[in-house]
PDB file of C-alpha atoms and ligand atoms in Angstrom:
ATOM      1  CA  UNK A   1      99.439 108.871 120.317  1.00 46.00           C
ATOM      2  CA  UNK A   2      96.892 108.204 117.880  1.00 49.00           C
ATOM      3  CA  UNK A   3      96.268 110.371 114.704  1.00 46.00           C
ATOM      4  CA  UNK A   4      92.474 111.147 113.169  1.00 42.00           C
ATOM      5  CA  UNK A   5      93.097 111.179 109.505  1.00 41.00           C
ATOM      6  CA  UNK A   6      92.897 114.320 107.632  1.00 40.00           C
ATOM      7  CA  UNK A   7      94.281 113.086 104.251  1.00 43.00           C
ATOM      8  CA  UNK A   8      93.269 112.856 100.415  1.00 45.00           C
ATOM      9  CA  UNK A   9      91.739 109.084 100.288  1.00 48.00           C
ATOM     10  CA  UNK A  10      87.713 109.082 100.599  1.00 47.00           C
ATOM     11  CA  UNK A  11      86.933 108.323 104.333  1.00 48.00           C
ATOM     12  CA  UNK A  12      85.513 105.270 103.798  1.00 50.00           C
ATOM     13  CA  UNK A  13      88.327 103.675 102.535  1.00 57.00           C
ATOM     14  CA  UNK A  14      90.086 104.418 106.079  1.00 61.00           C
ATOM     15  CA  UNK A  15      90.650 103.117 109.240  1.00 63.00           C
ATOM     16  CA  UNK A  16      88.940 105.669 112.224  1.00 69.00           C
ATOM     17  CA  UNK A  17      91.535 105.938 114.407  1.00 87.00           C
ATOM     18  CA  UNK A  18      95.438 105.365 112.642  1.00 95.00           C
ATOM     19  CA  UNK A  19      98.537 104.969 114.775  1.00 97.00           C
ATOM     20  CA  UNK A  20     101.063 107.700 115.117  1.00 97.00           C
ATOM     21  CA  UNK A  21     103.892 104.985 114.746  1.00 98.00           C
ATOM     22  CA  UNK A  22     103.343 101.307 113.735  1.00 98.00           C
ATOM     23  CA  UNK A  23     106.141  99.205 113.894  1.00 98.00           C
ATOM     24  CA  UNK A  24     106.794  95.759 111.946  1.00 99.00           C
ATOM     25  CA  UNK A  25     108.261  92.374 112.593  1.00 98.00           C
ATOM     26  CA  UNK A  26     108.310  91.153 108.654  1.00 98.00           C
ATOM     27  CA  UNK A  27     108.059  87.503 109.077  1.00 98.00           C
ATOM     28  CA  UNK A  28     107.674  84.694 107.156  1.00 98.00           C
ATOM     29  CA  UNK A  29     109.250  85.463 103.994  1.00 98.00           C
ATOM     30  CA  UNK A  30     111.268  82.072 103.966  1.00 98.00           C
ATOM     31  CA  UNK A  31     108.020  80.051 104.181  1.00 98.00           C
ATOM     32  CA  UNK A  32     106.442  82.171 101.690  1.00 98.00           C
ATOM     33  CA  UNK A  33     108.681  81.472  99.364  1.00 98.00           C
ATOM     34  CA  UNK A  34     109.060  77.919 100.350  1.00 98.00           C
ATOM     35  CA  UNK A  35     105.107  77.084  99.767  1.00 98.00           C
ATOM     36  CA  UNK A  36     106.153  78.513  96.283  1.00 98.00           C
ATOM     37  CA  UNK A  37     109.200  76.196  95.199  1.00 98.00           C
ATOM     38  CA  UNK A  38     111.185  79.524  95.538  1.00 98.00           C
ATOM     39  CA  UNK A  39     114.780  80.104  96.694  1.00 97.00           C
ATOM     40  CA  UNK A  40     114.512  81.792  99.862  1.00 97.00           C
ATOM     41  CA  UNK A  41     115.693  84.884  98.582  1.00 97.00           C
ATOM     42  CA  UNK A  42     112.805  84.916  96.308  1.00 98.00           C
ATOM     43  CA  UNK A  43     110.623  85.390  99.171  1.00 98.00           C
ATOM     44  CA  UNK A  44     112.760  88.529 100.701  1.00 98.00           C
ATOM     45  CA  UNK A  45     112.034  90.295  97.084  1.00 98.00           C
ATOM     46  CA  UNK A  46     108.610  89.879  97.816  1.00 98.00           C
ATOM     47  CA  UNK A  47     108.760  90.853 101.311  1.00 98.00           C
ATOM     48  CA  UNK A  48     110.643  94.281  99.710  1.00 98.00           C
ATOM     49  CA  UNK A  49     108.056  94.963  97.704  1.00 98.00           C
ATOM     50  CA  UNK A  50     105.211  94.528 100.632  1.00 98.00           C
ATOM     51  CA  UNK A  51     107.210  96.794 102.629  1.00 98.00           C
ATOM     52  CA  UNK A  52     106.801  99.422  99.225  1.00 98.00           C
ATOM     53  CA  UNK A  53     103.307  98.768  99.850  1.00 98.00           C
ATOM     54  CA  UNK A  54     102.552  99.192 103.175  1.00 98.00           C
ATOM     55  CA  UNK A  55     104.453 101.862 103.678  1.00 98.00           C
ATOM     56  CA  UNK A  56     103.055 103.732 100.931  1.00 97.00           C
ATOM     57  CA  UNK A  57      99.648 102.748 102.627  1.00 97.00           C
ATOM     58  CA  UNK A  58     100.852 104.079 105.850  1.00 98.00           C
ATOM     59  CA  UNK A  59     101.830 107.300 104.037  1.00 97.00           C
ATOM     60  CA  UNK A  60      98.379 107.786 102.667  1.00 96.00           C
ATOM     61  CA  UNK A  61      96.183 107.148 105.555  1.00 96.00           C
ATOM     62  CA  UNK A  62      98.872 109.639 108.194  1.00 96.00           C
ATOM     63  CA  UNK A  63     100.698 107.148 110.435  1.00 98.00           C
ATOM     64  CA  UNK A  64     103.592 109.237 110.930  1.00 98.00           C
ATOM     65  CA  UNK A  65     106.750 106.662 111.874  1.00 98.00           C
ATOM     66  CA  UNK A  66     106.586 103.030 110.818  1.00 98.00           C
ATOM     67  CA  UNK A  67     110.169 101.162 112.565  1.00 98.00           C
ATOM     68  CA  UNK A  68     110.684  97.755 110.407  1.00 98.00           C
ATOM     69  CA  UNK A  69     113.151  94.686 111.108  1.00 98.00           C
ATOM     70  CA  UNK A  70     114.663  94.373 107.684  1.00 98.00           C
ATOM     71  CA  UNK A  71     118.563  92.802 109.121  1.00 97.00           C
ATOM     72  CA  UNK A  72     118.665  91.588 113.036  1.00 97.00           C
ATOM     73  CA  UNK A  73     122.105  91.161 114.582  1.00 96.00           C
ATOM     74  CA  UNK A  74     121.283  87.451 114.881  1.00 95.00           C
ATOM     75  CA  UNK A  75     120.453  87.253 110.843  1.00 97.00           C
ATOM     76  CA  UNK A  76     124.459  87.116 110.209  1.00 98.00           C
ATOM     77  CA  UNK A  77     124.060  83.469 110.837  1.00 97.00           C
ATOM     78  CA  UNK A  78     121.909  82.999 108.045  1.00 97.00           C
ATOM     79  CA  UNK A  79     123.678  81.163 104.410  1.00 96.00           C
ATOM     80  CA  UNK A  80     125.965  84.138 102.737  1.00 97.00           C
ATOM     81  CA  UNK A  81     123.544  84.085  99.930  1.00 97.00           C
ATOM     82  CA  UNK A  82     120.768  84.756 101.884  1.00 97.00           C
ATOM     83  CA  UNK A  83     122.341  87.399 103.829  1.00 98.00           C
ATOM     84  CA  UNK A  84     124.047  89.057 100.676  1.00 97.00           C
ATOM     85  CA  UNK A  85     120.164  88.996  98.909  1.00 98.00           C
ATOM     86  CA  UNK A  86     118.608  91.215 101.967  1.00 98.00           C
ATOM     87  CA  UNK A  87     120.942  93.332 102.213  1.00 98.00           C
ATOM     88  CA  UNK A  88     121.190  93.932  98.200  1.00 98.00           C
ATOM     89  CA  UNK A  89     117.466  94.553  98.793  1.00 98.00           C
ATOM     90  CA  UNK A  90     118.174  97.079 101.390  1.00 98.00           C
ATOM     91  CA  UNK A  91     120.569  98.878  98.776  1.00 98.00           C
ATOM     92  CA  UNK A  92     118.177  98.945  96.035  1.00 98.00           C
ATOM     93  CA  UNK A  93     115.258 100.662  98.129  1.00 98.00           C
ATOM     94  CA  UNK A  94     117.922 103.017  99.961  1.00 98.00           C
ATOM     95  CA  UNK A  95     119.200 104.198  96.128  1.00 98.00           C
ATOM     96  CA  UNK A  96     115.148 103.970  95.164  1.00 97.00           C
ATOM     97  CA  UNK A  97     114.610 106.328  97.915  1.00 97.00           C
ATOM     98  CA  UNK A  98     117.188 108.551  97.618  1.00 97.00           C
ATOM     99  CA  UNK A  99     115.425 109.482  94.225  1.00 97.00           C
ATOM    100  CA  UNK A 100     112.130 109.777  96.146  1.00 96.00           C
ATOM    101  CA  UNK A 101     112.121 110.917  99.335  1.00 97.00           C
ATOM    102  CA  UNK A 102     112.314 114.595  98.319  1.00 97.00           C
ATOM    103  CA  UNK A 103     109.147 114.915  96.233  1.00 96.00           C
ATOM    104  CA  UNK A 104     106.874 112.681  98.585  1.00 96.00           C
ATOM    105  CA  UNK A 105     108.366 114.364 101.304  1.00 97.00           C
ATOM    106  CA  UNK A 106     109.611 111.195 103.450  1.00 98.00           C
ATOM    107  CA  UNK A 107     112.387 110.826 106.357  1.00 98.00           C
ATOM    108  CA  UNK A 108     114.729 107.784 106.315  1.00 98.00           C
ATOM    109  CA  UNK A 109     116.429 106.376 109.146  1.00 98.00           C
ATOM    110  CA  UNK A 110     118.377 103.041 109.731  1.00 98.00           C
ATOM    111  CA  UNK A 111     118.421 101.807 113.086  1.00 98.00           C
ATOM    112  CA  UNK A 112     121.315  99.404 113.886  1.00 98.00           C
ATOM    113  CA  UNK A 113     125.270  99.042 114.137  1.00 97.00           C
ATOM    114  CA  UNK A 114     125.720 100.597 110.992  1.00 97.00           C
ATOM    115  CA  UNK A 115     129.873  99.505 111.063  1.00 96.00           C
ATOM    116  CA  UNK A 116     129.376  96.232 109.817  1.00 96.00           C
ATOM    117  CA  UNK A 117     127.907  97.449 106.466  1.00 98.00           C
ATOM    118  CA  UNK A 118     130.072  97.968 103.406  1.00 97.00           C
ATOM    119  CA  UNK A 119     131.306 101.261 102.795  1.00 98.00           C
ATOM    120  CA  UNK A 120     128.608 101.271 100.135  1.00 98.00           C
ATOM    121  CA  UNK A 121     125.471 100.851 101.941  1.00 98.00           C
ATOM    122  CA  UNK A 122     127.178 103.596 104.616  1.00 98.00           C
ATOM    123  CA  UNK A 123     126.938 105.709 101.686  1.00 98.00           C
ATOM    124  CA  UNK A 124     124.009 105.429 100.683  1.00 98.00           C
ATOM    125  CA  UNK A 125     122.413 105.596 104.415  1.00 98.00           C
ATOM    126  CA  UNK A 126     124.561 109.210 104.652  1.00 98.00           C
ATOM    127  CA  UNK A 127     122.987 110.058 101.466  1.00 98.00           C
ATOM    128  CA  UNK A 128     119.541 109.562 102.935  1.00 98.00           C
ATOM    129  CA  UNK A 129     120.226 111.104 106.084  1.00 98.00           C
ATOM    130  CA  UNK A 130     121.295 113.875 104.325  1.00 98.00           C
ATOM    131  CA  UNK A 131     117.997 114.107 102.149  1.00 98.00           C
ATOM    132  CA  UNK A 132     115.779 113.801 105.442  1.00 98.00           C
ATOM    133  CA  UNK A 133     117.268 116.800 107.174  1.00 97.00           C
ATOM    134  CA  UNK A 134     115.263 118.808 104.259  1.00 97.00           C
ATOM    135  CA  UNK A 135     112.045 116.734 104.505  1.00 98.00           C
ATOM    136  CA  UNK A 136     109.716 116.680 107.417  1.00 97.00           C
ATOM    137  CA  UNK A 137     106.989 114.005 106.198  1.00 97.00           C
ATOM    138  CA  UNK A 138     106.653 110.743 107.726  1.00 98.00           C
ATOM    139  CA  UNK A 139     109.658 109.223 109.063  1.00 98.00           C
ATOM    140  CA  UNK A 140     110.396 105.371 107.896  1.00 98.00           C
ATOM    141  CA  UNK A 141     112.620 103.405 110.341  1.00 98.00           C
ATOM    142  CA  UNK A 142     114.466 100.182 108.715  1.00 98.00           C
ATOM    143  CA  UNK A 143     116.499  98.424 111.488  1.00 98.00           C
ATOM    144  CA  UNK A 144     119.679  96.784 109.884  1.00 98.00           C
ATOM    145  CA  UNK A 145     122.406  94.835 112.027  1.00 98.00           C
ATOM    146  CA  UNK A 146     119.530  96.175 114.848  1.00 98.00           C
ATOM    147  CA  UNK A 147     119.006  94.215 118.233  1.00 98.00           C
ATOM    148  CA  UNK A 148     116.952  95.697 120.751  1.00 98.00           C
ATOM    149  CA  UNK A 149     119.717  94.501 123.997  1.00 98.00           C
ATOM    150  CA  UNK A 150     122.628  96.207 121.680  1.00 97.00           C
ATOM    151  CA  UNK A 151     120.982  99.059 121.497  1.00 98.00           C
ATOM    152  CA  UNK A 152     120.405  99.328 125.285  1.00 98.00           C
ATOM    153  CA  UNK A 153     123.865  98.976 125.473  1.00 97.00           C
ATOM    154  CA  UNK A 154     125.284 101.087 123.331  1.00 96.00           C
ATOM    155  CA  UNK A 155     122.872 103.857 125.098  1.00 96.00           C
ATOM    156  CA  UNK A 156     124.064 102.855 128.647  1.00 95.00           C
ATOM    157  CA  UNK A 157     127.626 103.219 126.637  1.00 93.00           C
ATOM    158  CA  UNK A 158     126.773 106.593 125.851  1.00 93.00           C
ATOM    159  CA  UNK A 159     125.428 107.408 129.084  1.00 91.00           C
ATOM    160  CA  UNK A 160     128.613 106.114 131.197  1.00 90.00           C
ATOM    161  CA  UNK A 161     131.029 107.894 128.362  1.00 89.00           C
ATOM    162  CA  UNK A 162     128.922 111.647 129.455  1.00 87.00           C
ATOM    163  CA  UNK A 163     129.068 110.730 133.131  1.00 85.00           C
ATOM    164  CA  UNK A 164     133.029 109.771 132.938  1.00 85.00           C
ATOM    165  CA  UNK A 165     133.431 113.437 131.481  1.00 85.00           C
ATOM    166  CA  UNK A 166     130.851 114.743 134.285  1.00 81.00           C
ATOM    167  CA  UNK A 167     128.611 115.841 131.387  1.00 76.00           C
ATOM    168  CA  UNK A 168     125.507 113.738 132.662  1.00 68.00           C
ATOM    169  CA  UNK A 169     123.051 114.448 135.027  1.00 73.00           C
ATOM    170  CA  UNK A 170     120.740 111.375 136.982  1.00 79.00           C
ATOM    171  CA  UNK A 171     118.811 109.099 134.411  1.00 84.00           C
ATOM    172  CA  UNK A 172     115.515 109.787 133.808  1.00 89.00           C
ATOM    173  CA  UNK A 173     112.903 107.472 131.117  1.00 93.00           C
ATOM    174  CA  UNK A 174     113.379 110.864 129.054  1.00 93.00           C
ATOM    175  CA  UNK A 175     116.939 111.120 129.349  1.00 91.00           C
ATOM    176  CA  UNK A 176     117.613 107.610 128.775  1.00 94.00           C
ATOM    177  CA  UNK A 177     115.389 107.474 125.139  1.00 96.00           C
ATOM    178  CA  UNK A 178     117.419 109.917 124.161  1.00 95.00           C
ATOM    179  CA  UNK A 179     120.534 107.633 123.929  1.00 96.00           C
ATOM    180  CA  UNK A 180     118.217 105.401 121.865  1.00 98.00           C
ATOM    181  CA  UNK A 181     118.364 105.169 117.839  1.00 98.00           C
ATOM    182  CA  UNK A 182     114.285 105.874 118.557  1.00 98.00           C
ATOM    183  CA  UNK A 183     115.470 109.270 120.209  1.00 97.00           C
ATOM    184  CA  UNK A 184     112.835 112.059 119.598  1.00 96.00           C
ATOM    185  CA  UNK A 185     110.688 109.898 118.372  1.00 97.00           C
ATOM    186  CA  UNK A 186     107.205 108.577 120.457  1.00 97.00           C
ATOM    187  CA  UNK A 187     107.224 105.521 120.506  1.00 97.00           C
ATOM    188  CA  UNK A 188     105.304 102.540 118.590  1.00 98.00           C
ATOM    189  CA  UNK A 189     101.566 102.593 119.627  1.00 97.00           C
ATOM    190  CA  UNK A 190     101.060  99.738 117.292  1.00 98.00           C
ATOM    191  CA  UNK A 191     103.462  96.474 116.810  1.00 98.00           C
ATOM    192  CA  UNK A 192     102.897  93.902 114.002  1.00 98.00           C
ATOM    193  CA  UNK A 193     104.450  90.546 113.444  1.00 98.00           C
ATOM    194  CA  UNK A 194     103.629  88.717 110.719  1.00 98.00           C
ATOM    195  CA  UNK A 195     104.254  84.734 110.267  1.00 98.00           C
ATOM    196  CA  UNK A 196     102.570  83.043 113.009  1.00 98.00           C
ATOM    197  CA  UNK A 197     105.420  83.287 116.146  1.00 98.00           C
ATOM    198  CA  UNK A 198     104.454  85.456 118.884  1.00 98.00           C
ATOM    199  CA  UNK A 199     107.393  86.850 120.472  1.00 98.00           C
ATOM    200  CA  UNK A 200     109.394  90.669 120.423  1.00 98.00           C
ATOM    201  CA  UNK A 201     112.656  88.450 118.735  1.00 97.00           C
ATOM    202  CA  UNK A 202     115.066  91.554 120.403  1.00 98.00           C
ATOM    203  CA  UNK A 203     113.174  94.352 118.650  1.00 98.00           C
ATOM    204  CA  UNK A 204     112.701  98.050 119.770  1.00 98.00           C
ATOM    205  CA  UNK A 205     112.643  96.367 123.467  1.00 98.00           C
ATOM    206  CA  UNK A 206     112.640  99.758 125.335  1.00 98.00           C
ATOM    207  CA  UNK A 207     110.442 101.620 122.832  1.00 98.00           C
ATOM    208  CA  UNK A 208     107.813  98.634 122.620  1.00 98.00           C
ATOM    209  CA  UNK A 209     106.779  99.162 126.497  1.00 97.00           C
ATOM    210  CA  UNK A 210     103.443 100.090 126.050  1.00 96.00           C
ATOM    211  CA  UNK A 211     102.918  99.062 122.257  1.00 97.00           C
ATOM    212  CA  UNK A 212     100.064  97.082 121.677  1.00 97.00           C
ATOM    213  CA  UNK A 213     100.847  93.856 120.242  1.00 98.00           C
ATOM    214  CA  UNK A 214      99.035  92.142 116.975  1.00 98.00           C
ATOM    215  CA  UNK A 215     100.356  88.924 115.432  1.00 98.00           C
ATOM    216  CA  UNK A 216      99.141  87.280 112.482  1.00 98.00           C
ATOM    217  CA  UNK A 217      99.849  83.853 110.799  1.00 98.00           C
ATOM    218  CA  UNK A 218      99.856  85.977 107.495  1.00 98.00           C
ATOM    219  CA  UNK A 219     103.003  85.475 105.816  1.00 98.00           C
ATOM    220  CA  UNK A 220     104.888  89.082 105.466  1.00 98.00           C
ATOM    221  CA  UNK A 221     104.797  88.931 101.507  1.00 98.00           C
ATOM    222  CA  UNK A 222     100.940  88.232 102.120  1.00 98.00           C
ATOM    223  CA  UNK A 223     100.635  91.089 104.481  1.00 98.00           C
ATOM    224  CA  UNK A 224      98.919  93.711 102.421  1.00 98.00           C
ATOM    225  CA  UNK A 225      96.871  96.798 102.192  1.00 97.00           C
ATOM    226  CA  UNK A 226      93.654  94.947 103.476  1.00 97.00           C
ATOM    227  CA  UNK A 227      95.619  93.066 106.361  1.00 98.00           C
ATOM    228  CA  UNK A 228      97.296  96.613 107.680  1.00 98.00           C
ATOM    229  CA  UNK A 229      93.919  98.342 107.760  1.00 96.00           C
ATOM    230  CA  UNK A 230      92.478  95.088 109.231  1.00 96.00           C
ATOM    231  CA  UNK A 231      95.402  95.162 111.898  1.00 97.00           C
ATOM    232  CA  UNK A 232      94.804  98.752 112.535  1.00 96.00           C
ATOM    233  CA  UNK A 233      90.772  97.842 113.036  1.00 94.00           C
ATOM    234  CA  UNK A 234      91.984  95.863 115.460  1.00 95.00           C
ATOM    235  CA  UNK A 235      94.113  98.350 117.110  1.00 96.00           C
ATOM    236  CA  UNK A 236      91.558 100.922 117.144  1.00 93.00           C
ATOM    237  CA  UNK A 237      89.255  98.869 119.404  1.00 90.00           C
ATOM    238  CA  UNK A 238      91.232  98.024 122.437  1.00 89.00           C
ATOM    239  CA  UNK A 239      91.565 100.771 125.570  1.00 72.00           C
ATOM    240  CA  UNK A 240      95.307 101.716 125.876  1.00 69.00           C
ATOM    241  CA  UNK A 241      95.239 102.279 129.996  1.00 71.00           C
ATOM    242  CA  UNK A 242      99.819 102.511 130.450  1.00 73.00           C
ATOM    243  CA  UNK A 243      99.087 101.091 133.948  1.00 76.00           C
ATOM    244  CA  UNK A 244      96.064 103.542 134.715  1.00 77.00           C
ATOM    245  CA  UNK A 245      92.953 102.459 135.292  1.00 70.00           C
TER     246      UNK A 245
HETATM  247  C1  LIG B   1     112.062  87.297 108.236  1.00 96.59           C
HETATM  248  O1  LIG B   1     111.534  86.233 107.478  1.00 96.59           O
HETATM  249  C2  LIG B   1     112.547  88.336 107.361  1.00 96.59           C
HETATM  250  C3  LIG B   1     113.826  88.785 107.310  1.00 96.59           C
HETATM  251  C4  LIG B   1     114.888  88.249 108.185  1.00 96.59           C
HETATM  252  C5  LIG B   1     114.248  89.804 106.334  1.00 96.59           C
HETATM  253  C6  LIG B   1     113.249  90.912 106.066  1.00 96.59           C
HETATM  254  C7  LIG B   1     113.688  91.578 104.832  1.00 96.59           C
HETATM  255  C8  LIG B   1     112.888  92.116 103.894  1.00 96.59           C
HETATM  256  C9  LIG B   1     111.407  92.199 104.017  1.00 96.59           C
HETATM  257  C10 LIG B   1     113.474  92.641 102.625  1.00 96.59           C
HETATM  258  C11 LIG B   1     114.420  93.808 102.761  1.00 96.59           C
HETATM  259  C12 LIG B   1     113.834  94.944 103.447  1.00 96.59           C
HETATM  260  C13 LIG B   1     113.829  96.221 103.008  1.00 96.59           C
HETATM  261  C14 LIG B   1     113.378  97.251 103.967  1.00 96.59           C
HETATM  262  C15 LIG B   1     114.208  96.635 101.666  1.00 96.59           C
HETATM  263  P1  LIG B   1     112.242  84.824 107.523  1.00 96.59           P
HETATM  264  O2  LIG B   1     113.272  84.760 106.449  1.00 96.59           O
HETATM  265  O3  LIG B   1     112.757  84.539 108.892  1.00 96.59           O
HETATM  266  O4  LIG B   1     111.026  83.889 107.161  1.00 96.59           O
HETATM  267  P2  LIG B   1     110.758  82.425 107.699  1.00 96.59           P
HETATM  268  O5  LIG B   1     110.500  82.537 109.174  1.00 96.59           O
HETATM  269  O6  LIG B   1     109.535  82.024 106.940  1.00 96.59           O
HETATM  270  O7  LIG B   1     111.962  81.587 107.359  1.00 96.59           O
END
């Protein structure tokens, strides 16, 4: 489902055709920071503040969902610190948000096993769930404690719970997206991932079906402005068949 923008930048400036829903596997961070001298964590500021960026960029030229990996269920393995420094990112752009969301007229969502998260963070994600049900403006994704084969479970979960109490009726694609986090919601046209490795790393593995793929070597705190448009240039020009002809 792509979108022709109708928005308030000069056309020029714009990409011709804009995906409804990009999705982005924000890679390279460590590496970035690495190059630098930089404790790794340095590098996951920066990558915050990209992900400011480009989703403010996505705002402004009409994409209308944008899914990000911020926290995969595999990153638990990483050093304490490390894991402690994303996820005190996450909690300063949730509380950023919150403050936000209303007057540019945003939707937040995190995707993920929400449990594992201190009672904080589940705080502040209710407080932002709360604050989307009044906005109806593009819808930002961040999957936290997210892996694409969990999720498939937890649906199939769901699924065998409603058929135990004979509430379920036989499967359909449509019926089973709805046990997804991604329920409602079309699904990624476009998929980034940044920092050279070319593979889906357990992310949105139902919803990415038909996606069309675009890595880059760039480095996620690299990845700005320019390199979005550029990898929605490149998007623009390839024929999106879904098994047609
Ligand atoms: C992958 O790079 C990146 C992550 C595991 C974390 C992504 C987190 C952020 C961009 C910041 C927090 C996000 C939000 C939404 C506030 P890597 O560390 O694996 O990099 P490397 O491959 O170079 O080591």
């Amino acid at each position: 489902m792509a979108f022709f923008f109708r928005g308030r930048l000069a056309r020029k400036e714009l990409p011709d055709v804009v995906p409804g829903h990009i999705a982005i596997i924000m890679d390279g961070n460590g590496r970035w920071a690495k190059k630098r001298g930089l404790p790794r964590s340095a590098g996951h500021a920066a990558g915050a503040e990209m992900f400011r960026r480009v989703a403010t960029r996505c705002k402004d030229i009409g994409v209308r969902y944008l899914t990000v990996y911020a926290f995969s269920t595999e990153n638990w393995k990483r050093p304490p610190d490390e894991v402690s420094a994303i996820l005190e990112l996450l909690d300063k752009y949730l509380r950023e948000a919150a403050e936000k969301m209303e007057r540019d007229n945003v939707r937040l969502r995190v995707f993920g096993d929400t449990s594992a998260l201190t009672d904080r963070l589940r705080g502040l994600i209710g407080d932002t769930d709360e604050i989307s049900r009044r906005t109806d403006g593009m819808q930002v994704n961040i999957c936290v404690n997210y892996g694409g084969r969990a999720e498939l479970l937890r649906a199939a979960s769901m699924y065998a719970a409603e058929l135990a109490g004979g509430s379920a009726r036989t499967l359909s694609e449509e019926d089973f997206a709805n046990y997804l986090f991604s329920a409602g919601m079309p699904d990624p046209d476009l998929l980034i991932r940044t920092g050279g490795e070319t593979r889906l790393s357990n992310f949105l593995l139902w919803q990415s079906a038909y996606s069309e793929l675009y890595f880059t070597d760039v480095l996620w705190p690299d990845f700005d402005e320019r390199a979005l448009d550029h990898a929605i240039a490149d998007y623009a020009g390839r024929a999106r068949r879904y098994g047609g002809i």
